[in-house]
XYZ file of C-alpha atoms in Angstrom:
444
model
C 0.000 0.000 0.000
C 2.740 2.587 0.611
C 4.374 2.352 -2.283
C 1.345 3.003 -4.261
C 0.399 5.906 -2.337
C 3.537 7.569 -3.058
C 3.362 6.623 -6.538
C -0.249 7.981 -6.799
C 0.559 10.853 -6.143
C 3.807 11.365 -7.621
C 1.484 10.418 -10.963
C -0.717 12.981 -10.656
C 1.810 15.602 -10.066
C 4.043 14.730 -12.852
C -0.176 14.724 -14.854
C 0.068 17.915 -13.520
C 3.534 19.422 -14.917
C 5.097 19.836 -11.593
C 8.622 18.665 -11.831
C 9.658 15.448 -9.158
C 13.031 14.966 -8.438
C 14.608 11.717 -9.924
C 15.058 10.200 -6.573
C 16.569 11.073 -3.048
C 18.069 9.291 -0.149
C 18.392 5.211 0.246
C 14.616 4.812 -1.741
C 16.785 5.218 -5.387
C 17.761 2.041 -4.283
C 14.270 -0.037 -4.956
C 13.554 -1.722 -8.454
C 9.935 -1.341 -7.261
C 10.570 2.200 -6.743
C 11.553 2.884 -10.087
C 9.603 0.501 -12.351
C 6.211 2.234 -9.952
C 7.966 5.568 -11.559
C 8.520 6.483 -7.940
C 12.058 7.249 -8.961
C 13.837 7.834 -11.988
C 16.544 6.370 -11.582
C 17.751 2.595 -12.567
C 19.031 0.955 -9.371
C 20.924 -1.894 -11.373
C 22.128 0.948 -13.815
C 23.639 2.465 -10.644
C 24.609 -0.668 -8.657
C 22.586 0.460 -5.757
C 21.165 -1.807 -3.058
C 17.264 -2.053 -1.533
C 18.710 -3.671 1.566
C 19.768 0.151 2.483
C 16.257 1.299 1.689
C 14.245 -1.581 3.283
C 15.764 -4.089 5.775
C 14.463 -7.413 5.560
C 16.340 -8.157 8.973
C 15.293 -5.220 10.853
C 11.630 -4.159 11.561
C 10.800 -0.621 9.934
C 8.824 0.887 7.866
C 9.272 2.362 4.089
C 10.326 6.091 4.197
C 10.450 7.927 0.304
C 11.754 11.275 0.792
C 10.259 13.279 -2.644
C 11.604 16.472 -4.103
C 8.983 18.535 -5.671
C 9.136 21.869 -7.812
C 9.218 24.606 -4.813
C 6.799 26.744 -6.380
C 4.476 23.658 -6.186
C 4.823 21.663 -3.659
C 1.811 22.634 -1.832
C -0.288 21.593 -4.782
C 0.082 18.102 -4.187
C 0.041 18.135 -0.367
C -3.386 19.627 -1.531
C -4.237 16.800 -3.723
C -3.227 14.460 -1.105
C -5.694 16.308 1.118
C -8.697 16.007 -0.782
C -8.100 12.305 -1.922
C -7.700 10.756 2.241
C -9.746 13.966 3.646
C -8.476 16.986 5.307
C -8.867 15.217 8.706
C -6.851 12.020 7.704
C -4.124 14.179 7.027
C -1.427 16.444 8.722
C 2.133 17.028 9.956
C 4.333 16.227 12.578
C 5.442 18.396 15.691
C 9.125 18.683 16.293
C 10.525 19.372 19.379
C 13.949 21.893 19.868
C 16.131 21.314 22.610
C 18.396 23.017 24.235
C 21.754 22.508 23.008
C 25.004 23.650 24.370
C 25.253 27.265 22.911
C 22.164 27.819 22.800
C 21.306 27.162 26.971
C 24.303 28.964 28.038
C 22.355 31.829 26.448
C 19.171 31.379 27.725
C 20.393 30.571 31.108
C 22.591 33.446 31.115
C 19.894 36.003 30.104
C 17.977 34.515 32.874
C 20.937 35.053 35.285
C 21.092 38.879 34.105
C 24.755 38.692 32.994
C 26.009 40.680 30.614
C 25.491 39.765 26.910
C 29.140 40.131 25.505
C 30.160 38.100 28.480
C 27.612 35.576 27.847
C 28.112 35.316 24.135
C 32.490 34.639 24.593
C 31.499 31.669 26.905
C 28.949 30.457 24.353
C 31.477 30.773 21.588
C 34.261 28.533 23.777
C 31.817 25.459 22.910
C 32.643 24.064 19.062
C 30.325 24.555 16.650
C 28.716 21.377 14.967
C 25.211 21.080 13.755
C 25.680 17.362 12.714
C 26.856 16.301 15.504
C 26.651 18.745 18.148
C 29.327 18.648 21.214
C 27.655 18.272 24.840
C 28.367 20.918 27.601
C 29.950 18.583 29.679
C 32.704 17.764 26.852
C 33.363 21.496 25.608
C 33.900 22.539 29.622
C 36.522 19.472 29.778
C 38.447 20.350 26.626
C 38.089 24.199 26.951
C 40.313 24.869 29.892
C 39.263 28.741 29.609
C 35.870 27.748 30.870
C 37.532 27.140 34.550
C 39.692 30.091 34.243
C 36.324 32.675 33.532
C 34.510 30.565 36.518
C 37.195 30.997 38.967
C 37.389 34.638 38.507
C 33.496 34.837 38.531
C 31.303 32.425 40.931
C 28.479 33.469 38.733
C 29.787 31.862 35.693
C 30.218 28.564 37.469
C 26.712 28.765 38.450
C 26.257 29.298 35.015
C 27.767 26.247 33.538
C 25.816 24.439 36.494
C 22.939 24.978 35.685
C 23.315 24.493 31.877
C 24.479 21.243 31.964
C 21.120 20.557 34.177
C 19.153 22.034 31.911
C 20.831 20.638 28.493
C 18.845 18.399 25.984
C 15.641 19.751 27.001
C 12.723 20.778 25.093
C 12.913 24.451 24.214
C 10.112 24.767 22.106
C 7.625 23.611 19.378
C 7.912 23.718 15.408
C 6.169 21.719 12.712
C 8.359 19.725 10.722
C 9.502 20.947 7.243
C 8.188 18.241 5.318
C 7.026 15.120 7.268
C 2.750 14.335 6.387
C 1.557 11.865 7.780
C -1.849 10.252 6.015
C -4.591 7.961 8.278
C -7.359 5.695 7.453
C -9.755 7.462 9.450
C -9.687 11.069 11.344
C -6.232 11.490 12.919
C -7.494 12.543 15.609
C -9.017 9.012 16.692
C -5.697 7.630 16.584
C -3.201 10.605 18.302
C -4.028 14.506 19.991
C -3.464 16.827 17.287
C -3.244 21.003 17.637
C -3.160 23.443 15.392
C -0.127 25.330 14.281
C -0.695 28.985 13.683
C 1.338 29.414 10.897
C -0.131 26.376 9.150
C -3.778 25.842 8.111
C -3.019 21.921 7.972
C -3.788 20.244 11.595
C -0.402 19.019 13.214
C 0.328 15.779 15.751
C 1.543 16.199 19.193
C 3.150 13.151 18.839
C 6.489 13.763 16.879
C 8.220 11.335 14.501
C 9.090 8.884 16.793
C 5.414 8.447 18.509
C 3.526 9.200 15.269
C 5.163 5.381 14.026
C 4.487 3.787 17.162
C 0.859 5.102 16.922
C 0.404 2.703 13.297
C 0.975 6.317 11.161
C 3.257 6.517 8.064
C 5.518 9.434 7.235
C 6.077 10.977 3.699
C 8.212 13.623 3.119
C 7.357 16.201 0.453
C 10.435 18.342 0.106
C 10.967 21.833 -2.183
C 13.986 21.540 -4.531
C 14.355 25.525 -6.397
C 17.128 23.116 -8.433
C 13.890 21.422 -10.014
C 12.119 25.116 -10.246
C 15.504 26.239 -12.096
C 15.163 22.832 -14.939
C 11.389 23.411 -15.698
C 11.985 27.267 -15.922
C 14.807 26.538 -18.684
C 13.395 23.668 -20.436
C 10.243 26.433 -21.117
C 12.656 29.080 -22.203
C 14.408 26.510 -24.705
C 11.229 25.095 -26.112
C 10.725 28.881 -27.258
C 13.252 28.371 -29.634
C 11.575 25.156 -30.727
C 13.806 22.600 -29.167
C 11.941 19.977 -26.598
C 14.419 18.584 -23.978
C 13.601 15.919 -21.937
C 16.011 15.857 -18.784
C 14.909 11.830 -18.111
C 16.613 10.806 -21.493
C 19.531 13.400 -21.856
C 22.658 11.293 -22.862
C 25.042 10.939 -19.467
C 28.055 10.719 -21.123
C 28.006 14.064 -23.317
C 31.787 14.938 -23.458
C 30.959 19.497 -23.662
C 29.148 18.698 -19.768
C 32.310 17.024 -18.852
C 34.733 19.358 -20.323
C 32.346 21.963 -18.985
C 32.547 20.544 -15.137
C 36.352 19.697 -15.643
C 37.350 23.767 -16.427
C 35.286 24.527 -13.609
C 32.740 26.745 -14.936
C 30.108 25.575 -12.171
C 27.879 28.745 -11.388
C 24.366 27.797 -11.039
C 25.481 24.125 -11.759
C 23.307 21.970 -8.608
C 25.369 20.767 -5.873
C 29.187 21.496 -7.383
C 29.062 25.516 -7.799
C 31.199 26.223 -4.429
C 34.680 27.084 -4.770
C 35.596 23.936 -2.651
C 33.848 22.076 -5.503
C 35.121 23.946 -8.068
C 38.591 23.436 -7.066
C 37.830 19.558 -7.097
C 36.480 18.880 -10.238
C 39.483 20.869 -11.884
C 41.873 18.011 -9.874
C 39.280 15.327 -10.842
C 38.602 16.472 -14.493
C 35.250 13.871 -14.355
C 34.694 11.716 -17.248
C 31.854 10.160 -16.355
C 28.348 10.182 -13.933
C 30.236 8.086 -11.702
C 33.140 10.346 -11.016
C 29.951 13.149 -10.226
C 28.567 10.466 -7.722
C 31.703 10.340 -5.849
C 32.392 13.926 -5.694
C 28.903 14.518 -4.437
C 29.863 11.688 -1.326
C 33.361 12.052 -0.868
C 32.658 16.723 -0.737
C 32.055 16.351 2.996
C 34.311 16.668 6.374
C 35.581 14.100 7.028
C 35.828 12.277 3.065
C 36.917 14.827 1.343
C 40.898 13.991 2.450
C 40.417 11.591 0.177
C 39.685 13.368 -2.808
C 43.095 14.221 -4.136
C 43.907 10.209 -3.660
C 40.554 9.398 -5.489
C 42.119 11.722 -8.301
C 45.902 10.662 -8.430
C 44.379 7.409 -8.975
C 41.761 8.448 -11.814
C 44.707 9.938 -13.780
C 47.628 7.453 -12.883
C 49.473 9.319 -10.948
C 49.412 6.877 -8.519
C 48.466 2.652 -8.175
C 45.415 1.474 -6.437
C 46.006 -0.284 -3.626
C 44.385 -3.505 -3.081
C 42.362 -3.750 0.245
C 42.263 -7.730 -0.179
C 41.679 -9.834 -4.288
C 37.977 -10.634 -2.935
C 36.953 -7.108 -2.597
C 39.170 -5.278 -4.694
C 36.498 -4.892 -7.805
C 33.791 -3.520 -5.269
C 35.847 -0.569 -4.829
C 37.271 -0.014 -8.368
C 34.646 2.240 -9.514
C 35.856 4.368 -6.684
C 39.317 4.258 -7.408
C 40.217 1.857 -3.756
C 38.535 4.357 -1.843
C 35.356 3.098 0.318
C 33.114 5.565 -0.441
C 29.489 4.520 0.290
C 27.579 2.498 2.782
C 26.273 0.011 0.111
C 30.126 -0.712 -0.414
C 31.071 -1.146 3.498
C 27.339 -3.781 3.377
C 29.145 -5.555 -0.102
C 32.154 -6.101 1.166
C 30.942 -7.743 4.016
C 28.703 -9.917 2.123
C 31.569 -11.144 -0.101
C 34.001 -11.483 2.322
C 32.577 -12.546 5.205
C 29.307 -14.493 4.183
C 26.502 -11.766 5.722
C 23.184 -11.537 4.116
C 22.402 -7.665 2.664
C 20.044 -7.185 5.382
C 22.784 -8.600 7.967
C 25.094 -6.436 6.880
C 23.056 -3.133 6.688
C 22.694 -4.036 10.418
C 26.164 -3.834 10.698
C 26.970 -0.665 9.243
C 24.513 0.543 11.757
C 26.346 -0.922 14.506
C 30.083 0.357 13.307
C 28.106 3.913 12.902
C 26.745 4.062 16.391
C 30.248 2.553 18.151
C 28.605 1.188 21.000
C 31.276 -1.283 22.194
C 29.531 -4.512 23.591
C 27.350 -4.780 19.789
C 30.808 -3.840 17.833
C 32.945 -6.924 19.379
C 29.582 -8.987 18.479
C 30.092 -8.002 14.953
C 33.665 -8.405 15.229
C 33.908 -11.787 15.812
C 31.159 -12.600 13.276
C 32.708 -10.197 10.624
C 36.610 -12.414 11.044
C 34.809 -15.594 11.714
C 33.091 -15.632 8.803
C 36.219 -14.134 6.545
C 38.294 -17.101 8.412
C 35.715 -19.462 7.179
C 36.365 -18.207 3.239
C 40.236 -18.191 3.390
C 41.062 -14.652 4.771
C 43.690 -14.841 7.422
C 42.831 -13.639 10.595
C 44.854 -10.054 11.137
C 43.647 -9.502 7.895
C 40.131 -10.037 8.324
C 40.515 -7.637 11.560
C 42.500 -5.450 9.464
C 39.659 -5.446 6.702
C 37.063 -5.085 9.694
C 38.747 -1.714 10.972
C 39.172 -0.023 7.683
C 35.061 -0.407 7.424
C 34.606 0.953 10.907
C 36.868 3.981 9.839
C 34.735 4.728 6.699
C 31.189 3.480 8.029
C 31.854 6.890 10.455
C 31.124 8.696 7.451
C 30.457 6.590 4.007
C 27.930 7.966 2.083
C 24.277 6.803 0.322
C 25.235 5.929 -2.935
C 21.428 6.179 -3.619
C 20.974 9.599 -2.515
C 24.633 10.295 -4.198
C 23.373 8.994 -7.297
C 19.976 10.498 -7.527
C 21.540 13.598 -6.407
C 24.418 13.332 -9.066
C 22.040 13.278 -11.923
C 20.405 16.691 -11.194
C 23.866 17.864 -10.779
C 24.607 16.593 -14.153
C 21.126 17.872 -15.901
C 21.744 21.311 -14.648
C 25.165 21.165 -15.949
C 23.787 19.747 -19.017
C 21.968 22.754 -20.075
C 24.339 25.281 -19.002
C 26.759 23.567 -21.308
C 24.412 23.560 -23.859
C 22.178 25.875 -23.691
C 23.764 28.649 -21.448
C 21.359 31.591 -22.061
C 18.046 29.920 -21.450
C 19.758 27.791 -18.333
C 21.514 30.995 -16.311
C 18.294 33.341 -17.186
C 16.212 30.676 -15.373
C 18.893 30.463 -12.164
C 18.815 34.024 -12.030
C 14.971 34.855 -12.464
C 14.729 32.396 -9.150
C 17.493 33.877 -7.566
C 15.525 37.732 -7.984
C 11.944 36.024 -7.180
């Protein structure tokens, strides 16, 4: 049933002329998905893996994230209204809490201390959204946090009472694009409210709670990238050429040569000068070169880059990792890159089902020690059992936990990679109608 729903409506807005992104996050990764024209893009094309999208081994349900034209997005959250009723559907609450900046402020406004004072403590704690650093581990590693609360007693009640406080709920929001859709008034199955800035009723349960209630999430997201396409494909039709971006040849050598001098402004995904600078060293070839760049441009990954590109031109030999593996990482030049190549190799290698091993990337994500040795000594055990030697199985099982910290989905890299490539498409070729469309949405 969910997969029709989402492909019911992803039908009638593409009936309706609103663009829908190829594909986005792990879902790429479903044959269903794209045969259901859920997706556009071929998962067997793109070696990508439905394990990542749907675990057969661990209990969960479905989640399609779906770009939509930004202008028109709210057309088929509309559509979606009247077809279940305006009471079977709504959004989720989100709750903020109070992170480590942001309660030293609030707690220090509440203490009356002085703003510029309060804002230099704040400012000691490092700043980092994805994974944001507790109190308790900025005061440790911040030894100017003792120094300002010995010469103040008010700033040690200060940090105190902050660390109390920390992690909890600050406030209410609506989530950006979560809906969830019942089969009968939502409000016989969890308390709703209404948001004032919405006209669309909203759960009190958040994400979490909403799934343990029996509701499903879909997430309707604006893309101005997709606003940008349909604007330019208009503007070149005028001149009586029809382009359509789901056949456009991926191997056109101008988009390429284009990309490789750098001439990325307005080009999805690859137009900062970090980027820029990259895909002058990389010089891509191919869609698969733009699907790495698009995982590996990240902290963290992108120390790899320059290897990824000595490699690419010869300047320097690929390394083999082990002869069993060694072709699942070719297209990315020896570097693990993904998630789906972290779940392969441990399939090959050490005998895991998909689903096992999707479980296992989890596991070498979160770090948590007592489920790590678990998958340890199944990960070697199972290598042992298929002729790897035992320090390097462990060897094999470390490198994995090192890049699991921050591979990439290939899926969403893929899907993701293709609008990068359409947009650079018809700059390269048609530069007048493409960069009047970025800029007419960049003045609107």
């Amino acid at each position: 049933g969910y997969f029709l729903i989402v492909a019911d409506f992803i039908k009638w807005a593409k009936s309706q002329g609103i663009p829908v992104g190829p594909g986005r996050g792990s879902g790429a990764g479903s044959l269903v998905a794209y045969s259901t024209t859920i997706t556009d893009i071929d998962p067997l094309r793109f070696s990508l893996l439905f394990e990542r999208f749907l675990n057969p081994d661990r209990v969960s349900m479905p989640d399609f994230d779906i770009d939509f034209c930004q202008d028109r997005r709210e057309e088929v959250i509309r559509y979606v209204q009247q077809k279940y009723g305006r009471d079977q559907v709504g959004q989720i609450i989100t709750f903020g809490t109070l992170q480590a900046r942001a309660v030293l402020r609030d707690v220090g406004r509440v203490l009356q201390m002085p703003y510029g004072q309060v804002d230099k403590l704040s400012k000691m704690v490092p700043q980092n959204p994805a994974n944001p650093v507790k109190l308790a581990d900025a005061i440790a590693n911040e030894p100017r946090f003792a120094e300002e609360a010995e010469k103040e007693p008010i700033v040690q009640t200060l940090l105190d009472t902050a660390q109390k406080l920390e992690g909890l709920y600050r406030h209410a929001s609506t989530h950006a694009a979560g809906i969830v859709i019942g089969d009968r008034p939502l409000s016989e199955l969890v308390p709703m409210y209404r948001d004032p800035r919405s006209d669309m009723p909203v759960t009190q349960f958040n994400m979490k709670y909403v799934e343990q209630a029996g509701l499903v999430k879909f997430d309707f997201l604006g893309l101005k990238t997709l606003t940008v396409l349909e604007t330019a494909v208009k503007l070149i039709r005028r001149r009586g050429v029809d382009i359509d971006l789901a056949t456009i040849p991926l191997d056109d050598k101008e988009t390429y040569s284009m990309l490789s001098r750098g001439e990325v402004v307005g080009v999805f995904q690859v137009e900062s000068a970090g980027m820029r600078k990259a895909l002058i060293g990389m010089r891509p070839d191919c869609i698969e070169d733009i699907i790495a760049l698009v995982a590996l441009y990240r902290p963290g990954p992108m120390e790899n880059i320059p290897t990824y590109n000595a490699r690419k031109h010869g300047e320097e030999e690929m390394a083999s990792i082990h002869p069993k593996i060694d072709h699942l990482v070719k297209e990315t030049q020896g570097v693990i890159v993904y998630q789906e190549q972290v779940m392969q190799i441990a399939q090959e290698l050490s005998g895991y089902s998909l689903g096992e091993a999707d479980l296992l990337r989890r596991a070498m994500g979160k770090k948590i020690r007592a489920e790590m040795d678990k998958q340890r000594e199944r990960f070697v055990s199972g290598a042992v059992e298929r002729g790897v030697s035992k320090p390097q199985a462990d060897f094999i099982f470390d490198l994995l936990a090192k890049f699991a910290d921050y591979g990439f989905n290939k899926s969403h890299a893929a899907a993701y990679a293709v609008v990068s490539y359409q947009t650079a498409y018809l700059k390269a070729h048609y530069p007048v109608e493409f960069l009047a469309a970025s800029m007419t949405l960049d003045m609107s």
